Amino acid sequence: MSKTIITQFLSEQGMYYGDLNFETECQKFIAEMEKGLSPEGSSLDMIPTYLSVKNNIDTNVPAVVIDAGGTNFRVGLVSFDDNMKASVNDFSKTRMPGIERELSKQEFFGTLVDYTKEVAAKSSEIGFCFSYPTQINKDKDGLLLRWSKEVKAPEVVGEMIGANLVSGLKAVDGKDRNVAILNDTVATLLGGKGITSEREFDGYIGFIFGTGTNLCYIEDANKITKITDAQDDTMIINTESGAYNKLPRGMMDKALDEASNNPGDYQLEKMISGRYLGPLVEAVLKGAAKEGLFSATCNEKLMSLENLELIDVSLFVAHPHNTENVLVKCVQEPTDTTLMYELIDAMIERAAKISAIKLSACILKTGAGRDQARPVAIVGEGTTFYKLKDYKEKLDYYMKAYLSKNYGHYYEFIQGEDLNLIGTAIAALAH
């Protein structure tokens, strides 16, 4: 009975995962990918990276590695021995600039220089994993197209990230440096390639599901018709899939989008990623409470919820009777727990199904992974990917049911330690 109530409520709100037609949505995503590779453009930026998985890597040489993520800013030194085993040294972590307050261009790049100058004194090669929509040129510098993940530094939009950083560091010590800008998704793919050199895969996908969500893949250069200066026959493409805007959205999706810093942008990311899934679940629970789905006391407590975070949601589905949990404190009767669990589980399933749609679209577009002995390696990264209860299992279910059973394409999830750092160092040391 509770399943029927939940299904009806979510369907009425446009939020029910079962109403998403997997094949239809997959084909729509592929069409948008193809448009994004052409001069026509689409909601998918399909950013050429000018990076390949075929490059040689300098060994026994340190690279400065910077990782600007959705929450943290990390810096360190990475080098590889003759067997491509990575060593990470001088590692430090702080908050991503622009998260806590709005910064000017001068403040933003000044903060970057302050964070990196000590480590940067030890190498002239810099790999900068910059996890925001950035147009990459053939010199591997990047121009910021727009911010995502609620970063507040509007004067930095339209600026060259690498050139500003190198210029700031040179003002400190007078040294020239080389910098390679890449997205965290691309760094993850390269890191996965680096740790699987003994395996033979038919392709690689970098997949981020953490604060934000994105994916990249390897494309034939002759299909990237919006550029003419490709330097290899294949190139990693950063899809910027979080910006995709062709999925049907529900009432809570639209309300959350309108209340964000960038209404209309990054619609897919706001439907499923770790930064937004907590507030989205809160909106769904409040919508259900407004409809009177729970007991009177539970409805009242849920309506007064504020700033629900994904960690609270994840802990609830992992331990739905832990009285320390903010959601458990709203429960009055056993049926409240059941209904709340099934609502949240349905939202996690929706996130997994949407993720499976875009991953399957990438594999179908390239035609890779038809040999079960040579699957596509999906290199996954992100706290939400690994720690949100049942997400990965649900994702695997949809991909097996659709991609493998219906179309005969095979894949394997790859994980490892410090993949972002390893991949970023590979980009800095590649030639």
XYZ file of N, CA, C and O in Angstrom, residues 270-335:
264
model
N 21.344 19.570 -10.816
C 20.447 19.926 -9.719
C 19.402 18.845 -9.444
O 18.751 18.861 -8.398
N 19.258 17.909 -10.366
C 18.301 16.821 -10.176
C 18.891 15.635 -9.416
O 18.146 14.849 -8.822
N 20.248 15.493 -9.413
C 20.794 14.249 -8.872
C 22.053 14.392 -8.035
O 22.386 13.469 -7.276
N 22.807 15.492 -8.121
C 24.141 15.509 -7.522
C 24.100 15.719 -6.019
O 23.102 16.167 -5.442
N 25.231 15.437 -5.372
C 25.325 15.512 -3.920
C 25.049 16.895 -3.368
O 24.506 17.037 -2.263
N 25.419 17.937 -4.096
C 25.183 19.315 -3.635
C 23.693 19.616 -3.518
O 23.272 20.411 -2.668
N 22.883 18.994 -4.371
C 21.462 19.351 -4.462
C 20.504 18.263 -3.995
O 19.321 18.537 -3.754
N 20.976 17.025 -3.887
C 20.054 15.928 -3.591
C 19.450 16.046 -2.190
O 18.285 15.694 -1.982
N 20.218 16.556 -1.232
C 19.674 16.773 0.110
C 18.520 17.758 0.106
O 17.410 17.444 0.575
N 18.721 18.985 -0.426
C 17.621 19.941 -0.525
C 16.446 19.427 -1.359
O 15.288 19.737 -1.068
N 16.737 18.633 -2.392
C 15.659 18.098 -3.224
C 14.818 17.089 -2.441
O 13.580 17.097 -2.523
N 15.482 16.216 -1.665
C 14.751 15.283 -0.811
C 13.921 16.051 0.216
O 12.767 15.695 0.498
N 14.494 17.113 0.774
C 13.741 17.941 1.720
C 12.470 18.481 1.074
O 11.389 18.450 1.671
N 12.589 18.969 -0.153
C 11.423 19.507 -0.853
C 10.376 18.425 -1.112
O 9.170 18.670 -0.997
N 10.834 17.226 -1.460
C 9.909 16.116 -1.703
C 9.194 15.713 -0.416
O 7.976 15.493 -0.396
N 9.938 15.624 0.689
C 9.335 15.261 1.979
C 8.326 16.315 2.416
O 7.243 15.985 2.917
N 8.664 17.580 2.212
C 7.722 18.641 2.573
C 6.471 18.601 1.690
O 5.351 18.851 2.164
N 6.685 18.279 0.417
C 5.535 18.140 -0.480
C 4.621 17.015 -0.041
O 3.390 17.143 -0.058
N 5.227 15.914 0.387
C 4.438 14.775 0.869
C 3.726 15.121 2.173
O 2.566 14.742 2.391
N 4.429 15.860 3.049
C 3.812 16.275 4.313
C 2.637 17.218 4.062
O 1.593 17.140 4.732
N 2.796 18.103 3.098
C 1.712 19.033 2.762
C 0.479 18.293 2.262
O -0.659 18.725 2.493
N 0.725 17.147 1.608
C -0.389 16.316 1.123
C -0.947 15.421 2.228
O -1.916 14.695 1.999
N -0.311 15.454 3.418
C -0.805 14.665 4.544
C -0.463 13.192 4.478
O -1.185 12.354 5.033
N 0.663 12.840 3.841
C 1.025 11.428 3.678
C 1.486 10.792 4.985
O 1.349 9.581 5.160
N 2.030 11.587 5.888
C 2.536 11.046 7.142
C 1.528 11.316 8.260
O 0.468 11.911 8.037
N 1.882 10.898 9.469
C 1.043 11.228 10.618
C 1.035 12.737 10.832
O 1.919 13.452 10.348
N 0.060 13.255 11.565
C -0.091 14.698 11.755
C 1.159 15.314 12.367
O 1.647 16.363 11.920
N 1.708 14.662 13.398
C 2.911 15.184 14.050
C 4.109 15.159 13.108
O 4.881 16.120 13.036
N 4.254 14.070 12.373
C 5.370 13.961 11.421
C 5.243 15.004 10.317
O 6.236 15.642 9.941
N 4.033 15.199 9.801
C 3.813 16.223 8.772
C 4.271 17.589 9.268
O 4.942 18.342 8.564
N 3.908 17.913 10.510
C 4.244 19.213 11.091
C 5.757 19.378 11.238
O 6.322 20.429 10.907
N 6.429 18.339 11.725
C 7.873 18.413 11.918
C 8.617 18.500 10.580
O 9.613 19.231 10.462
N 8.160 17.747 9.592
C 8.810 17.802 8.283
C 8.657 19.186 7.652
O 9.591 19.687 7.010
N 7.520 19.824 7.831
C 7.309 21.151 7.254
C 8.245 22.196 7.862
O 8.509 23.232 7.249
N 8.753 21.929 9.056
C 9.673 22.880 9.708
C 11.140 22.538 9.468
O 12.030 23.223 9.978
N 11.408 21.491 8.692
C 12.797 21.131 8.365
C 13.487 22.261 7.617
O 12.887 22.921 6.766
N 14.785 22.458 7.907
C 15.572 23.444 7.174
C 16.973 22.908 6.918
O 17.562 22.248 7.774
N 17.483 23.185 5.717
C 18.881 22.876 5.362
C 19.219 21.394 5.525
O 20.275 21.034 6.047
N 18.311 20.522 5.061
C 18.611 19.095 5.071
C 19.772 18.818 4.125
O 19.781 19.276 2.988
N 20.758 18.070 4.588
C 21.924 17.741 3.768
C 21.899 16.272 3.389
O 21.253 15.450 4.041
N 22.646 15.952 2.334
C 22.645 14.583 1.829
C 23.188 13.609 2.867
O 22.741 12.454 2.917
N 24.114 14.044 3.711
C 24.643 13.152 4.739
C 23.526 12.708 5.684
O 23.479 11.550 6.114
N 22.590 13.612 5.999
C 21.448 13.244 6.844
C 20.567 12.213 6.146
O 20.082 11.263 6.764
N 20.364 12.415 4.852
C 19.546 11.493 4.064
C 20.209 10.126 3.997
O 19.564 9.086 4.202
N 21.512 10.118 3.701
C 22.247 8.862 3.574
C 22.267 8.089 4.888
O 22.099 6.861 4.908
N 22.450 8.802 5.997
C 22.461 8.144 7.304
C 21.088 7.594 7.662
O 20.980 6.555 8.312
N 20.035 8.262 7.203
C 18.687 7.755 7.480
C 18.451 6.421 6.773
O 17.960 5.464 7.380
N 18.789 6.326 5.487
C 18.532 5.072 4.778
C 19.471 3.966 5.260
O 19.136 2.785 5.155
N 20.633 4.351 5.801
C 21.540 3.345 6.362
C 21.075 2.882 7.734
O 21.209 1.697 8.081
N 20.496 3.798 8.529
C 20.047 3.475 9.898
C 18.717 4.186 10.168
O 18.681 5.200 10.875
N 17.618 3.679 9.630
C 16.338 4.399 9.710
C 15.694 4.422 11.089
O 14.611 5.000 11.238
N 16.350 3.833 12.088
C 15.796 3.863 13.446
C 16.757 4.516 14.436
O 16.550 4.416 15.653
N 17.789 5.195 13.917
C 18.738 5.887 14.778
C 18.118 7.214 15.235
O 17.945 8.138 14.441
N 17.792 7.322 16.499
C 17.053 8.481 17.001
C 17.855 9.771 16.989
O 17.304 10.843 17.263
N 19.156 9.704 16.682
C 19.962 10.917 16.575
C 19.793 11.593 15.222
O 20.167 12.758 15.050
N 19.238 10.868 14.253
C 19.092 11.403 12.902
C 17.961 12.425 12.842
O 16.903 12.227 13.429
N 18.205 13.517 12.128
C 17.222 14.598 12.059
C 15.895 14.140 11.454
O 14.824 14.637 11.842
N 15.928 13.186 10.535
C 14.694 12.693 9.930
C 13.973 11.726 10.859
O 12.735 11.723 10.930
N 14.728 10.897 11.558
C 14.111 9.976 12.509
C 13.387 10.757 13.611
O 12.331 10.340 14.101
N 13.911 11.916 13.966
C 13.279 12.748 14.988
C 11.912 13.276 14.546
O 11.111 13.709 15.387
N 11.646 13.230 13.250
C 10.337 13.673 12.753
C 9.279 12.569 12.840
O 8.078 12.835 12.733
N 9.722 11.341 12.995
C 8.827 10.185 12.939
C 7.965 10.107 14.194
O 8.441 10.275 15.315
N 6.670 9.817 14.012
C 5.747 9.628 15.118
C 5.254 8.184 15.197
O 5.086 7.633 16.276
N 5.063 7.557 14.010
C 4.524 6.200 13.946
C 5.389 5.352 13.018
O 6.081 5.887 12.143
N 5.341 4.012 13.153
C 6.131 3.140 12.269
C 5.852 3.364 10.786
O 6.764 3.253 9.956
N 4.608 3.684 10.460
C 4.286 3.924 9.041
C 5.009 5.152 8.502
O 5.291 5.233 7.302
